[in-house]
Amino acid sequence: MTAPLRILVTGATGYIGGRLAPRLVAAGHRVRVLARSPDKLRDVPWAGDVEVVRGDLDDPDSVDAACRDIDVVYYLVHSMSGKGEFVEAEQRSAEHVAAAARRAGVGRIVYLGGLHPNSERLSPHLRSREQVGRILLDSGVPTLVLQAGVVIGSGSASFEMIRHLGNRLPVMTTPRWVNNRIQPIAVRDVLHYLVAAADAPLRRSRTFDIGGPDVLRYGEMLQDYAEVAGLLRRRIVVLPVLTPRLAGLWIGLVTPIPPSLGRALIESLSTDAIVTEHDIDAVIPPPPGGTTGYRDAVALALRRIDRGEVETTWANASPVGAPADPLPSDPDWAGEVVFTDERSLDCDCPAGEVWPIVESIGGENRWYSFPLAWTIRGWLDRFAGGVGLARGRRNATTLHTGDALDFWRVERIDRFELLRLRAEMLAPGGAWLEWRLEPLGPDRTRLHQRAIFFPKGLAGRLYWYALLPFHGIIFKGMLENIAGVARRAAAVGE
């Protein structure tokens, strides 16, 4: 590598960006990341190694400021779950970055796009990626576009769809795209190419295809996953009448992937996605030992999941339409109506024993009260098109700001003091759930629990009052059970 570069990473809260930023730092570069909500990065392990700036790609002024004194810009933003006018929104964002990079004298733009055939029959999301790449290539700034297909890695949306389909369905119905040819690539290889792209020789702006060594049909990928995972061979029934919309709904029911994202992934599989040229080899050498085979990539991903070492997940980025405003410090916010359920309980154990129980809530650890009610609420949310409970949690014991947690998201975490979750289930209002620990002495802790709901109109108020009879069971039981588990854990440790 030559001298360290000044690099701007957009999309650092996403699946690829969250893994790329620390690797660029490890490569010796000075890294700046642009985030709409910098708090989502406040406690990632590499937060102190980068410069975090607040900004939005839809705000040209903030993009201009972020591009100042930058050598390389990584464009890693894409709305796979976007709805409505996402194509126009992505075009505007790309135009803002292209113009800002040109004005700032940026030396290079690196973009990760989608692998696709030279065809006009592309899905809306693949077409949008191609359009973004074209805008950046025409920016006047030297641009290197990497085009990858299905990315295999722990926490990637594509792999999670394969994993949950394979784990849960010994017999599955699929659209005809199950027979299309796919050239998957391991996330570690994508990151290899992205890191090297910062200073790779580039004679002119252009696209490069990247992929792993295997070309498979999607049905073969499902079968190979089952074999690596130690499962029986899966039976796949092809239904020619299964549309992407219906398939997306089905994916939403049996996997953690929301229907809108599932539909986007399925539409992207409606055409072959294979490497058609290998020019990248002359610019960036392959990883030592070559690119990772599909089976090896699956085994690596499963190992990471089993060890609880999932670095980032597809759920890191907030779904479109999720509430973005943090909880105001004053519950009586601007004179608006707010409903709360506040409870406290004293525990005969130190805060250090209570906190691990609070931080491990949700996912496979459940919610400590009325499991049936949580399950029903999760299914209702899924049927309505929401995220439901299926996202689980990235790590069984540790949370970070921005982590998805079933149908909540970690909005703030101050270890041994405060955990605040923001609801992402579909509801007529904004909802938060928080716990605060108040030490009363070396062996005594007061646990405060608060549920907050800001209703939207009459529907929001009716929603709160309809659930009010269950609060005594759900919230009272939750508080008592958290305290009880902490007491038992403290007793075992004595």
XYZ file of C-alpha atoms in Angstrom:
494
model
C 0.000 0.000 0.000
C 1.100 3.563 -0.679
C 0.616 6.437 1.773
C -2.506 6.257 3.997
C -5.606 7.630 2.314
C -8.380 9.792 3.743
C -11.509 7.744 3.176
C -15.223 8.470 3.546
C -17.533 5.489 4.025
C -21.258 5.953 3.459
C -23.532 3.199 4.715
C -21.304 2.367 7.688
C -24.332 1.260 9.727
C -25.183 -1.344 7.087
C -24.083 -4.928 6.577
C -21.057 -4.323 4.315
C -20.142 -0.831 5.518
C -20.046 -1.916 9.149
C -17.433 -4.546 8.261
C -15.479 -2.452 5.777
C -14.789 0.571 8.009
C -12.649 -1.282 10.602
C -10.775 -3.130 7.852
C -9.868 0.123 6.161
C -8.574 1.359 9.515
C -6.571 -1.858 9.907
C -5.099 -1.227 6.441
C -3.703 2.054 7.746
C -6.184 4.521 6.264
C -7.817 7.495 7.987
C -11.531 6.795 7.911
C -14.519 9.117 8.187
C -18.044 7.676 8.244
C -21.267 9.489 7.372
C -24.348 8.514 9.375
C -27.822 9.963 9.748
C -27.828 8.718 13.341
C -24.265 8.736 14.725
C -25.565 7.237 17.989
C -25.945 3.928 16.125
C -22.143 3.809 15.968
C -21.381 5.067 19.462
C -20.419 1.687 20.912
C -19.229 -0.391 17.947
C -15.714 -1.694 18.693
C -14.104 0.581 16.092
C -15.970 3.802 16.953
C -12.873 5.403 18.477
C -10.782 4.642 15.396
C -12.865 6.641 12.910
C -14.309 10.122 12.556
C -18.114 9.987 12.677
C -19.998 12.868 11.046
C -23.738 13.418 10.990
C -25.287 13.759 7.558
C -27.820 12.527 5.046
C -27.214 11.733 1.391
C -30.432 13.600 0.648
C -28.874 16.774 2.107
C -26.280 18.179 -0.355
C -24.726 20.477 2.261
C -23.964 17.625 4.650
C -22.538 15.553 1.797
C -20.310 18.463 0.754
C -18.994 18.757 4.300
C -18.366 15.016 4.558
C -16.408 14.927 1.272
C -14.092 17.775 2.250
C -10.390 16.701 2.371
C -11.262 13.154 1.274
C -9.276 11.011 -1.192
C -11.698 8.082 -1.635
C -15.468 7.835 -1.184
C -17.124 4.441 -0.689
C -20.763 4.441 -1.758
C -22.428 1.534 0.054
C -26.016 2.727 0.357
C -28.903 0.822 -1.187
C -32.555 0.460 -0.191
C -33.169 -3.255 -0.697
C -36.328 -2.923 1.392
C -37.245 0.443 -0.003
C -40.813 1.183 -0.925
C -42.549 3.784 -3.023
C -40.229 6.176 -4.834
C -36.997 4.477 -3.773
C -35.576 4.574 -7.328
C -35.849 8.369 -7.482
C -34.495 8.704 -3.936
C -31.450 6.569 -4.744
C -30.826 8.532 -7.917
C -30.861 11.807 -5.959
C -28.482 10.422 -3.343
C -26.038 9.236 -6.006
C -26.207 12.594 -7.787
C -25.509 14.430 -4.528
C -22.463 12.260 -3.803
C -21.181 12.548 -7.376
C -21.493 16.341 -7.347
C -19.966 16.702 -3.871
C -17.029 14.426 -4.744
C -16.383 16.409 -7.921
C -16.466 19.743 -6.094
C -14.202 18.468 -3.306
C -11.608 17.070 -5.706
C -12.051 13.490 -4.464
C -9.615 11.168 -6.198
C -11.822 8.070 -6.423
C -15.329 6.704 -5.832
C -15.795 3.010 -5.055
C -19.276 1.535 -5.410
C -20.612 -1.958 -4.693
C -23.372 -2.778 -7.153
C -25.249 -5.898 -8.183
C -24.134 -8.595 -10.589
C -26.573 -8.762 -13.490
C -26.802 -9.747 -17.165
C -26.813 -7.189 -19.957
C -30.563 -7.179 -20.216
C -33.421 -4.740 -19.937
C -35.406 -7.311 -17.930
C -33.963 -6.368 -14.568
C -35.802 -6.109 -11.279
C -36.464 -2.570 -9.994
C -33.721 -2.950 -7.393
C -31.104 -4.260 -9.832
C -32.061 -1.541 -12.287
C -31.672 1.041 -9.547
C -28.222 -0.285 -8.656
C -27.191 -0.140 -12.286
C -28.490 3.428 -12.518
C -26.577 4.487 -9.398
C -23.411 2.965 -10.841
C -23.920 4.845 -14.101
C -24.378 8.159 -12.265
C -21.132 7.639 -10.346
C -19.240 6.505 -13.460
C -20.380 9.661 -15.268
C -19.478 11.927 -12.347
C -16.126 13.027 -13.718
C -14.459 11.457 -10.658
C -12.453 8.252 -11.300
C -14.859 5.489 -10.262
C -14.432 1.772 -9.655
C -17.670 -0.213 -9.555
C -17.628 -3.762 -8.193
C -20.613 -5.929 -9.165
C -21.347 -8.832 -6.809
C -24.171 -11.350 -6.722
C -25.454 -13.279 -3.712
C -23.237 -12.488 -0.715
C -22.721 -15.408 1.685
C -21.805 -14.499 5.235
C -23.210 -14.609 8.734
C -25.961 -12.029 8.961
C -26.327 -11.254 5.251
C -29.925 -11.086 4.036
C -29.248 -13.551 1.211
C -27.640 -16.088 3.533
C -30.299 -15.681 6.229
C -32.974 -16.411 3.631
C -31.142 -19.575 2.562
C -30.463 -20.601 6.174
C -34.022 -20.251 7.400
C -35.562 -21.850 4.321
C -33.149 -24.755 4.636
C -33.593 -25.157 8.387
C -37.363 -24.895 8.507
C -38.680 -26.423 5.297
C -37.836 -30.024 4.360
C -40.282 -29.468 1.487
C -40.518 -26.049 -0.118
C -42.306 -24.459 -3.036
C -40.347 -21.988 -5.132
C -40.807 -19.902 -8.270
C -39.019 -20.817 -11.502
C -36.003 -18.691 -10.543
C -34.806 -21.621 -8.436
C -33.229 -22.929 -11.660
C -31.389 -19.702 -12.524
C -27.598 -19.699 -12.383
C -26.004 -17.842 -9.462
C -22.336 -17.144 -8.704
C -22.284 -16.456 -4.951
C -19.367 -14.766 -3.219
C -18.212 -14.961 0.395
C -18.440 -11.706 2.324
C -14.748 -11.999 3.211
C -13.911 -11.909 -0.509
C -16.180 -8.902 -1.115
C -14.309 -7.083 1.651
C -10.959 -8.124 0.160
C -11.861 -6.453 -3.139
C -13.350 -3.389 -1.468
C -10.310 -2.712 0.722
C -7.933 -3.148 -2.224
C -10.119 -0.885 -4.403
C -9.007 2.168 -2.405
C -5.642 2.362 -4.162
C -5.794 -0.264 -6.937
C -4.491 0.939 -10.332
C -7.366 2.324 -12.397
C -6.740 3.613 -15.918
C -10.378 4.629 -16.450
C -13.717 4.492 -14.691
C -15.436 1.161 -15.245
C -17.282 -1.799 -13.708
C -15.729 -5.112 -12.666
C -17.560 -8.377 -11.972
C -16.571 -10.275 -8.817
C -17.723 -13.712 -7.726
C -16.719 -16.922 -6.013
C -15.429 -20.033 -7.785
C -18.804 -21.832 -7.945
C -21.658 -21.342 -10.403
C -24.787 -22.939 -8.982
C -28.509 -22.940 -9.464
C -30.370 -21.520 -6.486
C -31.898 -24.927 -5.824
C -28.385 -26.382 -5.635
C -27.413 -23.661 -3.161
C -30.306 -24.709 -0.910
C -29.340 -28.376 -1.145
C -25.644 -27.673 -0.517
C -26.571 -25.589 2.514
C -28.624 -28.473 3.908
C -25.681 -30.874 3.504
C -23.183 -28.510 5.157
C -25.646 -27.876 8.013
C -26.130 -31.616 8.529
C -29.751 -31.642 7.348
C -31.588 -34.155 5.202
C -31.887 -33.421 1.506
C -34.591 -30.831 0.841
C -37.429 -31.437 -1.602
C -38.071 -28.468 -3.886
C -41.330 -28.106 -5.826
C -41.270 -25.494 -8.591
C -44.521 -23.557 -9.035
C -44.567 -21.443 -12.211
C -47.488 -19.374 -10.910
C -45.708 -18.247 -7.731
C -45.177 -14.517 -8.307
C -42.422 -12.489 -6.576
C -45.081 -10.791 -4.467
C -46.540 -14.080 -3.225
C -43.068 -15.530 -2.757
C -42.085 -12.443 -0.761
C -45.063 -12.927 1.537
C -44.131 -16.576 1.975
C -40.513 -15.656 2.733
C -41.811 -13.150 5.285
C -43.750 -15.861 7.093
C -41.036 -18.516 7.338
C -37.856 -16.407 7.644
C -36.854 -13.228 9.529
C -36.704 -11.367 6.197
C -39.588 -8.851 5.890
C -41.857 -9.415 2.859
C -40.668 -6.232 1.094
C -37.013 -7.264 1.404
C -37.833 -10.869 0.531
C -39.581 -9.733 -2.622
C -36.585 -7.565 -3.591
C -34.201 -10.488 -3.095
C -36.423 -12.814 -5.090
C -36.808 -10.321 -7.945
C -33.019 -9.987 -8.049
C -32.799 -13.768 -8.522
C -35.187 -13.695 -11.477
C -32.228 -13.521 -13.900
C -28.873 -15.269 -14.042
C -26.217 -13.558 -11.914
C -22.823 -14.840 -13.039
C -19.449 -13.280 -13.732
C -19.027 -12.555 -17.443
C -15.493 -11.130 -17.336
C -12.480 -11.561 -15.066
C -10.743 -8.228 -15.685
C -10.625 -7.587 -11.946
C -7.724 -10.090 -11.702
C -5.448 -7.651 -13.544
C -6.373 -4.816 -11.152
C -6.855 -6.569 -7.790
C -5.307 -10.012 -7.296
C -7.626 -12.638 -5.798
C -7.355 -13.326 -2.056
C -4.442 -15.535 -1.006
C -5.462 -19.094 -1.791
C -8.210 -17.916 -4.142
C -11.811 -16.975 -3.543
C -13.880 -19.003 -1.069
C -16.080 -21.817 -2.339
C -19.780 -21.767 -1.579
C -19.723 -24.709 0.846
C -16.759 -23.250 2.718
C -18.500 -19.868 2.917
C -21.601 -21.534 4.371
C -19.519 -23.436 6.924
C -17.718 -20.242 7.965
C -21.014 -18.378 8.334
C -22.576 -21.141 10.431
C -19.485 -21.259 12.649
C -19.751 -17.511 13.266
C -23.421 -17.844 14.164
C -22.800 -20.770 16.526
C -20.072 -18.800 18.325
C -22.140 -15.623 18.564
C -19.547 -13.760 16.490
C -21.834 -12.185 13.901
C -20.127 -8.883 13.104
C -23.020 -7.150 11.310
C -26.445 -8.206 10.044
C -28.887 -7.133 7.369
C -31.117 -5.871 10.188
C -28.510 -3.289 11.282
C -30.092 -0.709 9.015
C -33.514 0.547 10.107
C -36.349 -0.525 7.819
C -37.953 2.144 5.722
C -40.760 3.839 7.599
C -39.411 3.007 11.040
C -39.493 5.823 13.568
C -36.253 7.769 13.514
C -36.674 10.324 16.304
C -35.098 9.489 19.661
C -37.228 9.543 22.755
C -37.531 13.125 24.051
C -36.093 13.609 27.518
C -39.356 15.163 28.687
C -42.274 12.700 28.405
C -44.721 15.592 28.098
C -43.275 16.296 24.662
C -44.410 19.594 23.159
C -47.778 19.272 24.875
C -48.603 16.007 23.081
C -50.447 13.159 24.782
C -48.136 10.428 26.051
C -49.021 7.176 27.793
C -46.595 5.478 30.167
C -46.433 2.388 32.308
C -43.777 2.901 35.001
C -42.772 0.330 37.594
C -39.865 -0.189 39.993
C -38.663 -3.122 42.032
C -35.810 -3.521 44.529
C -33.447 -6.454 44.071
C -31.258 -7.880 46.807
C -28.283 -8.141 44.473
C -25.744 -5.734 42.958
C -26.299 -3.948 39.652
C -23.568 -6.112 38.146
C -25.850 -9.140 38.590
C -28.998 -7.438 37.294
C -27.520 -5.870 34.173
C -26.614 -9.085 32.280
C -30.229 -10.243 32.626
C -31.521 -6.951 31.217
C -29.014 -6.916 28.347
C -29.826 -10.494 27.349
C -33.575 -9.870 26.971
C -35.375 -10.906 23.781
C -34.427 -13.240 20.958
C -33.882 -16.809 22.083
C -33.929 -15.586 25.700
C -37.537 -14.393 25.356
C -39.172 -11.500 27.219
C -39.646 -12.902 30.733
C -43.441 -12.658 30.689
C -46.538 -14.026 28.945
C -44.729 -15.727 26.003
C -47.984 -16.401 24.177
C -48.870 -12.696 24.053
C -45.462 -11.806 22.600
C -45.740 -14.595 20.026
C -49.217 -13.515 18.929
C -48.122 -9.871 18.663
C -45.143 -10.948 16.587
C -47.268 -12.985 14.188
C -49.822 -10.200 13.844
C -47.007 -7.833 12.941
C -45.651 -10.260 10.331
C -49.084 -10.774 8.755
C -49.459 -6.991 8.526
C -46.109 -6.673 6.731
C -43.953 -5.735 9.728
C -40.705 -7.244 10.992
C -42.237 -9.487 13.664
C -40.177 -11.360 16.235
C -38.189 -13.446 13.758
C -35.168 -11.132 13.572
C -34.040 -12.265 17.010
C -30.773 -10.751 18.197
C -27.243 -10.733 16.804
C -25.576 -11.946 20.011
C -27.226 -13.868 22.847
C -25.701 -11.773 25.633
C -24.414 -8.465 24.235
C -26.246 -5.548 22.643
C -24.989 -2.470 20.794
C -26.687 0.766 19.835
C -28.597 0.192 16.585
C -28.935 -3.577 17.013
C -32.203 -5.137 15.932
C -33.911 -7.022 18.760
C -37.008 -8.874 17.552
C -39.400 -6.044 16.633
C -37.432 -3.505 18.672
C -34.173 -1.681 18.025
C -31.581 -0.638 20.604
C -31.788 3.140 20.704
C -29.495 3.695 23.664
C -27.377 1.528 25.899
C -25.278 2.715 28.831
C -23.964 -0.493 30.310
C -24.960 -1.183 33.907
C -27.177 1.927 33.798
C -29.729 2.135 30.968
C -31.185 0.110 28.088
C -33.742 1.797 25.822
C -35.509 0.041 22.955
C -37.523 1.695 20.193
C -40.411 -0.268 18.677
C -40.353 -1.167 14.978
C -43.552 -3.179 14.960
C -46.470 -1.687 13.052
C -48.511 0.406 15.493
C -50.526 3.648 15.426
C -47.858 5.559 17.321
C -44.283 5.483 18.583
C -43.331 3.124 21.394
C -40.293 2.711 23.644
C -39.356 0.291 26.406
C -36.537 1.035 28.820
C -34.866 -0.231 31.971
C -32.724 1.843 34.328
C -30.614 0.506 37.195
C -30.258 2.531 40.389
C -27.663 1.138 42.842
C -28.889 1.388 46.443
C -25.761 -0.082 47.954
C -23.171 -2.781 47.287
C -25.777 -5.556 47.306
C -29.028 -3.829 46.452
C -30.373 -2.395 43.184
C -33.585 -0.662 42.241
C -34.740 -1.703 38.767
C -36.870 0.890 36.978
C -38.945 -0.159 33.978
C -40.852 2.212 31.725
C -43.025 1.677 28.656
C -43.797 4.832 26.654
C -46.321 5.279 23.860
C -46.977 8.388 21.747
C -50.331 7.752 20.056
C -51.145 8.933 16.559
C -54.715 10.182 16.504
C -57.732 8.326 17.799
C -56.432 4.962 16.537
C -53.366 5.313 18.731
C -55.387 6.050 21.835
C -57.740 3.131 21.191
C -54.708 0.886 20.664
C -53.260 1.825 24.067
C -56.548 1.384 25.923
C -57.210 -1.949 24.189
C -53.901 -3.294 25.513
C -54.209 -1.701 28.935
C -55.802 -4.783 30.603
C -52.753 -6.857 29.603
C -50.149 -4.424 30.953
C -50.474 -5.700 34.476
C -49.641 -9.207 33.266
C -46.963 -8.332 30.715
C -45.074 -5.461 32.319
C -45.507 -6.470 35.956
C -44.459 -10.025 35.135
C -41.499 -8.848 33.087
C -40.130 -6.703 35.915
C -40.595 -9.392 38.554
C -39.086 -12.130 36.396
C -36.004 -10.072 35.479
C -35.430 -9.416 39.180
C -36.051 -13.077 40.020
C -33.564 -14.346 37.429
C -30.980 -11.848 38.716
C -31.489 -13.007 42.309
C -31.067 -16.657 41.340
C -27.958 -15.837 39.310
C -26.491 -13.956 42.294
C -27.297 -16.855 44.636
C -25.544 -19.357 42.360
C -22.467 -17.122 42.242
C -22.167 -16.918 46.041
